[in-house]
mmCIF file of N, CA, C and O in Angstrom:
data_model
loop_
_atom_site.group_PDB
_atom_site.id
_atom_site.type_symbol
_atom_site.label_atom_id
_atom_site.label_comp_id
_atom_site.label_asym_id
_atom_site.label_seq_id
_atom_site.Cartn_x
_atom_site.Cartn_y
_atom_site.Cartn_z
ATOM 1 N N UNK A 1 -4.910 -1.927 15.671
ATOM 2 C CA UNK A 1 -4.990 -3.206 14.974
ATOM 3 C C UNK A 1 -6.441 -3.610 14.781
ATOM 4 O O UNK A 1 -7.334 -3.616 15.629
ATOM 5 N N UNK A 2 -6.509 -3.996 13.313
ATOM 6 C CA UNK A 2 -7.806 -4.691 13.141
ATOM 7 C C UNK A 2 -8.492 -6.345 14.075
ATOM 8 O O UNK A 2 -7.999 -7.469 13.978
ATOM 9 N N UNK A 3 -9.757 -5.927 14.936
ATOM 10 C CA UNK A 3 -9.559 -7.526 15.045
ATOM 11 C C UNK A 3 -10.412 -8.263 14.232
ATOM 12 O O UNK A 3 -11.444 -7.702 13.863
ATOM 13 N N UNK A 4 -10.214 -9.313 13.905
ATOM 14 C CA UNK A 4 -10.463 -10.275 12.936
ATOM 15 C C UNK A 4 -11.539 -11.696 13.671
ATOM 16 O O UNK A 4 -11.188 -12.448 14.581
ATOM 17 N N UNK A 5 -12.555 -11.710 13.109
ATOM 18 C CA UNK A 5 -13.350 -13.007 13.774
ATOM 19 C C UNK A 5 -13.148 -14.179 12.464
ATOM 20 O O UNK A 5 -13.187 -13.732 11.317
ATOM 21 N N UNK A 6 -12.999 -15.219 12.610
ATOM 22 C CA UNK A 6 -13.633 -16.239 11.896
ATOM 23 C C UNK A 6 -14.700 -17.099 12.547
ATOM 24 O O UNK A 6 -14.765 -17.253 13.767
ATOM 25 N N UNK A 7 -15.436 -17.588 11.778
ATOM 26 C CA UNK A 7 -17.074 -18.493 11.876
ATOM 27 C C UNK A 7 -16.525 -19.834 10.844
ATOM 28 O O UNK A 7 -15.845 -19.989 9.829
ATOM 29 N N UNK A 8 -17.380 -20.739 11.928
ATOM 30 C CA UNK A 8 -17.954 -22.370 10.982
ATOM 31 C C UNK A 8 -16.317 -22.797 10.861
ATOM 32 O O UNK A 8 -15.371 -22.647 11.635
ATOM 33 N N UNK A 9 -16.456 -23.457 9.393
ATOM 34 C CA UNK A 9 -15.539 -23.655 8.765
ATOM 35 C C UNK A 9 -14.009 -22.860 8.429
ATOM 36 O O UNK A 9 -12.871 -23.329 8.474
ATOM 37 N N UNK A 10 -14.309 -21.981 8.207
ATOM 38 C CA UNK A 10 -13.202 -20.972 8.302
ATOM 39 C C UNK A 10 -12.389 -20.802 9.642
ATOM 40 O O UNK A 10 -11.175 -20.607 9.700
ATOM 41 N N UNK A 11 -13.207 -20.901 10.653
ATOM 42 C CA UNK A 11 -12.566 -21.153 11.670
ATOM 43 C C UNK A 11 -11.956 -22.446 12.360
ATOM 44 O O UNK A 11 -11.196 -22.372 13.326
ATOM 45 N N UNK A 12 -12.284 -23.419 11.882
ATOM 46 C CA UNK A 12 -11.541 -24.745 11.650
ATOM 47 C C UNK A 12 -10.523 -24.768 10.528
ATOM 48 O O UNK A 12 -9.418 -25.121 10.939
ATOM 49 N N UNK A 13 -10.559 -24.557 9.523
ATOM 50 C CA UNK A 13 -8.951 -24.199 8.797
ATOM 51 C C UNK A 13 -8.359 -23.520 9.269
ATOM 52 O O UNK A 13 -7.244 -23.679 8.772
ATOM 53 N N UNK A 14 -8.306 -22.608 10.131
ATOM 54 C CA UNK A 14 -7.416 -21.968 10.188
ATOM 55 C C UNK A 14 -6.909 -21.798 12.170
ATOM 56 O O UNK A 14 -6.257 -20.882 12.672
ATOM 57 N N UNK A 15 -7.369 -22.749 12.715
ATOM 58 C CA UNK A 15 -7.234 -23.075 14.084
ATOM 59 C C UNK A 15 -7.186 -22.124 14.795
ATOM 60 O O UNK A 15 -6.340 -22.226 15.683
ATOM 61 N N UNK A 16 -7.843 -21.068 14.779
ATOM 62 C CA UNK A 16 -8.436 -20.235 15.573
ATOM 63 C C UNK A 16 -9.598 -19.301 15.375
ATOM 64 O O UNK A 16 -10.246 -19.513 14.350
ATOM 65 N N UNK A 17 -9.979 -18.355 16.108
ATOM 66 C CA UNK A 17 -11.674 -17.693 15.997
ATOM 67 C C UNK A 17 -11.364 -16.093 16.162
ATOM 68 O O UNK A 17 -12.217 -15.335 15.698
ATOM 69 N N UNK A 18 -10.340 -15.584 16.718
ATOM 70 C CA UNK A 18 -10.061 -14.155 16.672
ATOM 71 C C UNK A 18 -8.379 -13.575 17.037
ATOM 72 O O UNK A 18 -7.713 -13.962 17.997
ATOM 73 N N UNK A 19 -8.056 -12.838 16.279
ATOM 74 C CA UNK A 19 -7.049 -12.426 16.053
ATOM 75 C C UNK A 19 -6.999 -10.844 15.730
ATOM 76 O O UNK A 19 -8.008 -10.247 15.353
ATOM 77 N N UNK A 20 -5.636 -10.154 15.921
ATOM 78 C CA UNK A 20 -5.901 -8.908 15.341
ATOM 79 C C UNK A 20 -4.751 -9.114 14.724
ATOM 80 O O UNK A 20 -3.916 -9.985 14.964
ATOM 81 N N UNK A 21 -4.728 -7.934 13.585
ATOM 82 C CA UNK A 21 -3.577 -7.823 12.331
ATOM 83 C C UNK A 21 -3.861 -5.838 12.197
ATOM 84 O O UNK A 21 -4.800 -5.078 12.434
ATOM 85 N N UNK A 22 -2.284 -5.683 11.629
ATOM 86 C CA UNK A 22 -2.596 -4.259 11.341
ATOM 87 C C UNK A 22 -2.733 -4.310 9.656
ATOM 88 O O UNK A 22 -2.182 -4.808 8.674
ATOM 89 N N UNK A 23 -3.629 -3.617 9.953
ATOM 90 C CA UNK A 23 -3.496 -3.846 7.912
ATOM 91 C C UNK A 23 -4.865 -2.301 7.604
ATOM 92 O O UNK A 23 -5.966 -2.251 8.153
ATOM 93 N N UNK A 24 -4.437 -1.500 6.843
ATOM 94 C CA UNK A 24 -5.728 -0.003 6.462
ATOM 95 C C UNK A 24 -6.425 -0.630 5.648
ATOM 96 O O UNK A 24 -7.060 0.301 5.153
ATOM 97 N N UNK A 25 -6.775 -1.539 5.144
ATOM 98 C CA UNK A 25 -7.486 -1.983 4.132
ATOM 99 C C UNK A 25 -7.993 -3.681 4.050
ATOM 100 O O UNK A 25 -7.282 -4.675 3.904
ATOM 101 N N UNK A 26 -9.432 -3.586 4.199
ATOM 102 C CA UNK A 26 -9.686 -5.503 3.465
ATOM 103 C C UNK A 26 -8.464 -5.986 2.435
ATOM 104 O O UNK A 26 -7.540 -6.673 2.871
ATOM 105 N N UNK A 27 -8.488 -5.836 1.919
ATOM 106 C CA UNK A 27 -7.825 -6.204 0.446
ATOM 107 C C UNK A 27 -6.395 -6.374 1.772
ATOM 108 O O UNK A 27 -6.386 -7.457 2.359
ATOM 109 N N UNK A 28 -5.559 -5.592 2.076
ATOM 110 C CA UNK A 28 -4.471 -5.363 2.565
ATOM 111 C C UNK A 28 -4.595 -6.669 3.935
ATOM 112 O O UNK A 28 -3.759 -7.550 4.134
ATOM 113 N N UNK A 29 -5.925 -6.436 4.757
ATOM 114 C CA UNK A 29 -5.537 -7.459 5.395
ATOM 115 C C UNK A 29 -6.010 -9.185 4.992
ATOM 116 O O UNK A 29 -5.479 -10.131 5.573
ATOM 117 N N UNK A 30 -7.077 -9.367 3.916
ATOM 118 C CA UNK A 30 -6.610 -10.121 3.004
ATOM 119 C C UNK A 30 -5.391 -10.912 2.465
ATOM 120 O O UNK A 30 -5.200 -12.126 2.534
ATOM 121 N N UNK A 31 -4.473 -9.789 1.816
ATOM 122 C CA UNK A 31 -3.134 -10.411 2.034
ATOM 123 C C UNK A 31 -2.256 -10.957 2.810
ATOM 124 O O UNK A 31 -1.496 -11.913 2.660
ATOM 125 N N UNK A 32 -2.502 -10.044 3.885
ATOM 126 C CA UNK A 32 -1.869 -10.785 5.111
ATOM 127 C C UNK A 32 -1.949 -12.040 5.934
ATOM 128 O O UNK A 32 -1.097 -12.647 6.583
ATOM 129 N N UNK A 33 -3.469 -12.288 5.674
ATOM 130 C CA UNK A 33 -3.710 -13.601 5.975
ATOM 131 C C UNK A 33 -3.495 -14.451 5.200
ATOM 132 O O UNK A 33 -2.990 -15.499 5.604
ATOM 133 N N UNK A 34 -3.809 -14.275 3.839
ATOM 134 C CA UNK A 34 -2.846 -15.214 2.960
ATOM 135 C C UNK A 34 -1.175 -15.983 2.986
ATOM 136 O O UNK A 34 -0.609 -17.064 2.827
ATOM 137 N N UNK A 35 -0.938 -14.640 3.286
ATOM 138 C CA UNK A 35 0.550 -14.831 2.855
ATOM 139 C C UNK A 35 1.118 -15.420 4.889
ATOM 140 O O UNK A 35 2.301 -15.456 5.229
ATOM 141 N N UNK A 36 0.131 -15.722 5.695
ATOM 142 C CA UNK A 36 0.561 -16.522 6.990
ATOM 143 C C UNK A 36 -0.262 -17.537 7.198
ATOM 144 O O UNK A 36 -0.057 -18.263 8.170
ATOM 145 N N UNK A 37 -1.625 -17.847 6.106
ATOM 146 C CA UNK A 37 -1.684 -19.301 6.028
ATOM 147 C C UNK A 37 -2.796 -19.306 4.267
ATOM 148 O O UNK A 37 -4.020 -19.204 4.179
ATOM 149 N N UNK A 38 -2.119 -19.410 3.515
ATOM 150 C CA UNK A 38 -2.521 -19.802 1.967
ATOM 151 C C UNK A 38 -3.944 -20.550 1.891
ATOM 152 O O UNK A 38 -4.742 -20.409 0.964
ATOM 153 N N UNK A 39 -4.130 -21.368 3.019
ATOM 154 C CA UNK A 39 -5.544 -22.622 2.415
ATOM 155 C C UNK A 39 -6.492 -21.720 3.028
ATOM 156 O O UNK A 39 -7.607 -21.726 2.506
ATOM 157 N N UNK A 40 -6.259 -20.681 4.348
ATOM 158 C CA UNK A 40 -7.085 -19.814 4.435
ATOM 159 C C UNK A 40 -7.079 -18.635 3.905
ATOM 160 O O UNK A 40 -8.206 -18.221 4.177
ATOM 161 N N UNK A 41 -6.448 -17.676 3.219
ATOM 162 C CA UNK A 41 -6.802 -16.699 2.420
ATOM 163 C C UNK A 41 -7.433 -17.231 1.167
ATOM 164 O O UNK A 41 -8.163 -16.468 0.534
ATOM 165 N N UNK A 42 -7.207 -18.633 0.676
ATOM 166 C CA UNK A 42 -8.140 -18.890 -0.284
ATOM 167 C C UNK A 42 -9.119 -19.195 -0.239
ATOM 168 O O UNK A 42 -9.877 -18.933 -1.173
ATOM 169 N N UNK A 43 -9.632 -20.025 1.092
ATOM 170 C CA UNK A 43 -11.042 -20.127 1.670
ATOM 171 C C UNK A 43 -11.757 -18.181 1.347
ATOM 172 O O UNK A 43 -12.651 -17.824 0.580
ATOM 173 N N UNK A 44 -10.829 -17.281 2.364
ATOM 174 C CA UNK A 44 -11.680 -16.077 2.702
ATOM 175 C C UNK A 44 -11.917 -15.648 0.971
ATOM 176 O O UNK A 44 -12.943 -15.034 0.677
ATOM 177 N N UNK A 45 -11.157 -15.925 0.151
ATOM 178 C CA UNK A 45 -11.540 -15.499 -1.525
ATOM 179 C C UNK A 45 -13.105 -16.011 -2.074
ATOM 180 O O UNK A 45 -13.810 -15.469 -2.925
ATOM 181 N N UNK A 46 -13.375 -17.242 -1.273
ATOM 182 C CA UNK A 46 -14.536 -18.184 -1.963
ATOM 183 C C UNK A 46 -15.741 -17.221 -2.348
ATOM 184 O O UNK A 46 -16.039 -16.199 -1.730
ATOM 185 N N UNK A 47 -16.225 -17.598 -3.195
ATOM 186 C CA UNK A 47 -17.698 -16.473 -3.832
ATOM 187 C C UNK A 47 -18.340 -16.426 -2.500
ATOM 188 O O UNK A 47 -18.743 -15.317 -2.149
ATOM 189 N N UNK A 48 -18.542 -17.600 -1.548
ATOM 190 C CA UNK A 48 -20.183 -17.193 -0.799
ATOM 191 C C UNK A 48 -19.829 -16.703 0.724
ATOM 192 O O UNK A 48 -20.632 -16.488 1.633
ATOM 193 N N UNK A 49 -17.712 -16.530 0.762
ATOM 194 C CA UNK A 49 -17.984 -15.847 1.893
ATOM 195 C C UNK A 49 -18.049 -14.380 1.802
ATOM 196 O O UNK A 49 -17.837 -13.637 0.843
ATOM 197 N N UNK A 50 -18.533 -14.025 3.533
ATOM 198 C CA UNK A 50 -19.326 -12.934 3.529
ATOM 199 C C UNK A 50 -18.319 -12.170 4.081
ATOM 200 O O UNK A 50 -17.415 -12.670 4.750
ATOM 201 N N UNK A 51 -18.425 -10.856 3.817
ATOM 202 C CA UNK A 51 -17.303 -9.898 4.819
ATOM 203 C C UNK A 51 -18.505 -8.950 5.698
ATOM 204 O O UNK A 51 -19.514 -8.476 5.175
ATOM 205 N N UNK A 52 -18.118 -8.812 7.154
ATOM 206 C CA UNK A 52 -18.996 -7.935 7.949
ATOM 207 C C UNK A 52 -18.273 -7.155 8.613
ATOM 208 O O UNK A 52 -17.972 -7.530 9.746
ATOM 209 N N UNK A 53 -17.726 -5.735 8.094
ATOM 210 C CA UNK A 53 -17.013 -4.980 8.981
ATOM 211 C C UNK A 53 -17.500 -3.889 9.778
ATOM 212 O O UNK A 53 -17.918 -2.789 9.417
ATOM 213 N N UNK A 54 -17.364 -4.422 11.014
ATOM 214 C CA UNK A 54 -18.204 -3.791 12.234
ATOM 215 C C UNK A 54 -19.664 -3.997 12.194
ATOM 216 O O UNK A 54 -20.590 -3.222 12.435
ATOM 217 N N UNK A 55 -19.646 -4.929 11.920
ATOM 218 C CA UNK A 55 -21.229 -5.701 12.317
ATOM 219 C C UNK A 55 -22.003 -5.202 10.956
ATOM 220 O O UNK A 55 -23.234 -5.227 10.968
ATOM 221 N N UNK A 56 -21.427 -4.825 9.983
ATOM 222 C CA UNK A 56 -22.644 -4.612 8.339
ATOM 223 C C UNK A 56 -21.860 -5.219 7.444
ATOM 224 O O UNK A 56 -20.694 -4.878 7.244
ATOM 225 N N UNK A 57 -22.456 -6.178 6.836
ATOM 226 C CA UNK A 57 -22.116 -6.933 5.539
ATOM 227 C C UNK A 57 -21.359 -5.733 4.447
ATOM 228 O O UNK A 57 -21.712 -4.556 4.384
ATOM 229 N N UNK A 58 -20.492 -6.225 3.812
ATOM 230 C CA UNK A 58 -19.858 -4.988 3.159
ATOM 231 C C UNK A 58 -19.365 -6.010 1.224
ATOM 232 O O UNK A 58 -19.252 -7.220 1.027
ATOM 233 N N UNK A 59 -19.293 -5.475 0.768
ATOM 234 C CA UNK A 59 -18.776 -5.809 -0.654
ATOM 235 C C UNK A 59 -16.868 -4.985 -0.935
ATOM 236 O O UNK A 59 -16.498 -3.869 -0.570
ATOM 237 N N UNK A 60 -16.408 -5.591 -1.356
ATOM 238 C CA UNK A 60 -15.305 -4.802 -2.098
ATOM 239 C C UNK A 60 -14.491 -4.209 -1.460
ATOM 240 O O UNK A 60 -14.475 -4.981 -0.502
ATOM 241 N N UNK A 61 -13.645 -3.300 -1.149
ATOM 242 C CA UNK A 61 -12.240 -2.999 -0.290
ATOM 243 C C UNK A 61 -12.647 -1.973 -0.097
ATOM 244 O O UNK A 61 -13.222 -1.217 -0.880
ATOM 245 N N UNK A 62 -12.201 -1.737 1.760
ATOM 246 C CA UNK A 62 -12.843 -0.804 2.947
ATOM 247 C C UNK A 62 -11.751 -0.142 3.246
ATOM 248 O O UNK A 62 -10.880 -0.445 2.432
ATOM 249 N N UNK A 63 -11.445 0.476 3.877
ATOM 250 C CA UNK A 63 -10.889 1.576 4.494
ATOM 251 C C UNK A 63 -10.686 0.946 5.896
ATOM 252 O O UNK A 63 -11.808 0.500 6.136
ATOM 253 N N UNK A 64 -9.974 0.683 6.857
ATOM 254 C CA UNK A 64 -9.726 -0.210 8.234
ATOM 255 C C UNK A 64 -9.068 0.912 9.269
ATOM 256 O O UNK A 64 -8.078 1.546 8.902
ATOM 257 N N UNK A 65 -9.711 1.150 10.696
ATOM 258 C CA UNK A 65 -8.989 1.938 11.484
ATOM 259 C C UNK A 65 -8.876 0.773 12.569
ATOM 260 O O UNK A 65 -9.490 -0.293 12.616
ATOM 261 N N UNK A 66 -7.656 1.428 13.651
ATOM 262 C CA UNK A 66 -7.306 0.689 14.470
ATOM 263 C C UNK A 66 -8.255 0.004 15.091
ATOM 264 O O UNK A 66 -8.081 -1.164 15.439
ATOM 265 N N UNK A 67 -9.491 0.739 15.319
ATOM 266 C CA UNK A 67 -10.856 -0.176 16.120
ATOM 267 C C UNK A 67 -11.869 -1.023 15.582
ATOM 268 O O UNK A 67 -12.922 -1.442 16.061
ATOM 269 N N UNK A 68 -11.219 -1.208 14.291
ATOM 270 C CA UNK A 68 -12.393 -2.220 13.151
ATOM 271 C C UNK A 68 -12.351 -3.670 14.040
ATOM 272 O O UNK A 68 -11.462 -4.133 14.754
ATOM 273 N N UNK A 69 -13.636 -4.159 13.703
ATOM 274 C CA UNK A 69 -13.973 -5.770 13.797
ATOM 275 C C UNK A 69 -13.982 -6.088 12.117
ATOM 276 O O UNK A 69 -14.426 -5.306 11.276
ATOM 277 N N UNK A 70 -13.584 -6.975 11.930
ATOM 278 C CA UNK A 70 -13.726 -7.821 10.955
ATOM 279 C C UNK A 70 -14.086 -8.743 10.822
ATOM 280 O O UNK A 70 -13.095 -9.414 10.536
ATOM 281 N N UNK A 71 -15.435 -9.736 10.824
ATOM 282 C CA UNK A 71 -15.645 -10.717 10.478
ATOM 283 C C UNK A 71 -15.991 -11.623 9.386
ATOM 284 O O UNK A 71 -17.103 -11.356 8.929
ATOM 285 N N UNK A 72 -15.279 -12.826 8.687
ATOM 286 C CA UNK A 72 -15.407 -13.368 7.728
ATOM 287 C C UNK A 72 -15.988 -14.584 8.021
ATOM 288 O O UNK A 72 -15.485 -15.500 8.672
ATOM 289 N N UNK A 73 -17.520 -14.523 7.290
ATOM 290 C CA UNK A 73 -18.912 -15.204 7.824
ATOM 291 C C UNK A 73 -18.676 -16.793 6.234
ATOM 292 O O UNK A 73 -18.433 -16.546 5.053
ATOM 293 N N UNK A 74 -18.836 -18.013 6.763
ATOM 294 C CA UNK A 74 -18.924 -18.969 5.584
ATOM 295 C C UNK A 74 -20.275 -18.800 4.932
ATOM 296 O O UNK A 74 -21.213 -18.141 5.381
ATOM 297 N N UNK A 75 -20.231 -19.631 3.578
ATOM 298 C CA UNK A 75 -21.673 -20.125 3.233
ATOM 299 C C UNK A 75 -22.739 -20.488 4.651
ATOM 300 O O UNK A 75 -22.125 -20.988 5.594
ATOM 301 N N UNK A 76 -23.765 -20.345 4.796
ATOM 302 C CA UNK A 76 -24.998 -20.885 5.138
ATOM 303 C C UNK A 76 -25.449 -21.581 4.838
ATOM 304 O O UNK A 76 -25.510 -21.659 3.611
ATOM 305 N N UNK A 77 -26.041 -22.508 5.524
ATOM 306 C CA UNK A 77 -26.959 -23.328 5.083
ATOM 307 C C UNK A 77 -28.112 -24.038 6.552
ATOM 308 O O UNK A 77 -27.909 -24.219 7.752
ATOM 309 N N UNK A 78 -29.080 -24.219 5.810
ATOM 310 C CA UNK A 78 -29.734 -24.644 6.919
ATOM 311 C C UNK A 78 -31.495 -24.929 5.891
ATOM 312 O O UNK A 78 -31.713 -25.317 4.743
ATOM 313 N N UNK A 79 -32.309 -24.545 6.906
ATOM 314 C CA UNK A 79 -33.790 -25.233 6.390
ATOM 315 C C UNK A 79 -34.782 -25.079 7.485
ATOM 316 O O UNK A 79 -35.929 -25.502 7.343
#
């Protein structure tokens, strides 16, 4: 099973900070979180969040083995 981190905001919609899901694919576990809470798979859709699987920022749909971290990082901001 993939485990899954949320940060910031994302982790306040969705009332918790780590979880695992089985899912071979972003995209796949994407869905899954959607389809068990909707206001957060549409948060994780937003342009400025970030995907970091296994600790490197990544773009576009991955490939997931049982020992992946997944973390879905919010906008930034600061100064």
């Amino acid at each position: 099973m993939a485990r899954v981190l949320l940060f910031g905001r994302l982790a306040d919609l969705a009332g918790w900070r780590e979880r695992q899901f089985e899912a071979d694919s972003l995209v796949a576990l994407q869905t899954l979180v959607a389809a068990a809470d909707p206001d957060l798979g549409e948060a994780l859709r937003g342009p400025s969040v970030q995907v970091a699987l296994d600790k490197v920022l990544v773009r576009g749909d991955r490939t997931l083995s049982n020992d992946s971290e997944v973390a879905f990082l919010p906008p930034m901001s600061g100064g």
